[in-house]
Amino acid sequence: MIQKLHAHSNQLHYKTIIKTCSKGIIVFFLSLFLVQCTSVKKHNAKIDKEISVKQLHKDVDFTYRKLQKLQPQLYQYISKTALEAKFDSLKTSITKPLTSYAFFTKLSPVVASIGQGHTFTYPNMKRFTKKESKLLKKQDGPFSQFEFEIFDNKLYVVNNESDLKAIKVGDELTQINNEPVQPLIEEFKNWITSDGYNTTFKDKFIGQRLGTFYTFKNQYQDSIAFEFNYENSYWVKRKAKDSATHTIKTTKEKLTKIQKDSISKVNKHLSKLGYNKLTKKYHRDLSFTAKDSCTAIMKIKSFTVGNYHGFYKESFETLKQTGTQNLIIDLRYNFGGRLNEIEELYSYLAADSTYTFSRPSQVAGKTSMFQMDYFKGSKPLLFSVKALVSPIVYGYLFFRTNKKDDGNYYITSSKEKKAKENKFTGNVYVLINGGSFSASSILSTKLKANKRAVFVGEETGGDYNGTVAGFMPKITLPNSKVKVRLGLMYVNAVEKTEVIGHGIYPDVAISPTIDDRVKDNDPEMNYILETIKAKTTAEITE
């Protein structure tokens, strides 16, 4: 009897503990939720408050000090005297308190004058709760329902995925919420730069990122009035994203081994193609122009997503098996991505059996790489693992960074590499435009310098000789909360050109028009296909 009472007492004790713990957990998460909501409200309440002149002057000085301390090649395209004069002039122009956004509009052109395309200024944006953020991810905003391009300083629709089918490809967007578009474009151009003195990048970047820049100025909006062709106006509202997704997830239901293998196989295949679940688009694709497999087209929209090793391995094995003679690589509007990926791709295209892809990357100082945002975006478990190995990572960076005879610091990582055994030896054509930036330009430099490809299109947005990128932390200014992204590494091309501050020029210059978009005509691609056809015909007749 005593044992039964004791057991019963223990059960009651355990139940009490469980209830107490459950209440504690509920209170904990409720507290977190309330703290987050309060934090979001406090942040958003300060967005439009004016900041004192003294504090803004401190932010100007803070920005310049960080650039001097962390960014290599700071004076590559602008002299130290000229840049200092711009920062001094900025401080002089701030004579009264400003909002964070007003300060951003003054600071961003000064940062852009450095001429490094990866160095970028972000305004202080409103924050959202987790619930609001989750909802936004499930929706397409007004701008993301369209694709735009700029031709002759005018903005045109080149793709419409909204429910408003009256809006056609070729329609000119003339006003946004009753504000003329052309002055907006000029304003946005002041906030950004290309590498050096290039003139093709800005139009391409703004056309592709129009919604981002408009949101910088006006914050997030649920609906926007678009006027087209100076006459037709439409309210474009947020809409739910297409629920269809190609990525297959496992469910709580028990799956057979065959089902699991099938899901794994599909997801691995999608990863190779660089499938993006948010945009529902593929970043890599290989196709053939005809049944004879004589010419293949490899479209690469970015070097950022998925298992590129598998894609390139399978693609070049296919090219070898089919005896493909011509490969067209489309890098238009490829704004860059992973350096490892372009090195992998080049290993299948290299002219020689061995090569060095790049020189050691220049950095600003012995410890500047410590600012690389090592823990950024890490979830608790990954954060813990990174924390454990961080002494090794930072130690490696410290000892691999050394001062050379020219007085600059370099992180030595360049090595001689071997080309792939099944590398492609046929004719290579590369399509480029002002949207071919960063990693796309670095790859193009290597192919161009080694005469491995014929380039068709427009000058790339990235510099031929290299670019300041690599790790790119965002520095938050203490008072305005404006952010400045800067590059920590000067990715230094082995091959150089005497033309300073420009991209890779095409061997055949072709610029499409809005009429080409309306007619679904691709003049750059057509030129290459016609050239291949003429060359093949000539070889046959010989």
XYZ file of C-alpha atoms in Angstrom, residues 51 55-61 63 90 94 98-109 121 477 479-482:
29
model
C 19.210 62.201 -37.025
C 25.697 61.893 -35.649
C 25.492 61.940 -39.456
C 28.986 63.431 -39.672
C 30.203 60.570 -37.483
C 28.602 58.068 -39.881
C 30.383 59.692 -42.825
C 33.741 59.371 -41.068
C 32.178 54.811 -43.557
C 29.388 65.300 -48.131
C 24.867 68.057 -44.181
C 18.093 64.194 -41.907
C 16.148 60.976 -41.918
C 18.090 57.778 -42.485
C 16.774 57.520 -46.049
C 17.698 61.135 -46.887
C 21.203 60.419 -45.595
C 21.355 57.250 -47.736
C 20.604 59.274 -50.895
C 23.572 61.519 -50.102
C 26.009 58.813 -49.043
C 25.373 56.227 -51.768
C 26.700 58.354 -54.696
C 24.918 51.026 -50.026
C 26.640 52.625 -39.657
C 23.622 56.210 -36.110
C 21.721 56.088 -39.411
C 21.758 52.262 -39.554
C 22.495 52.538 -43.268
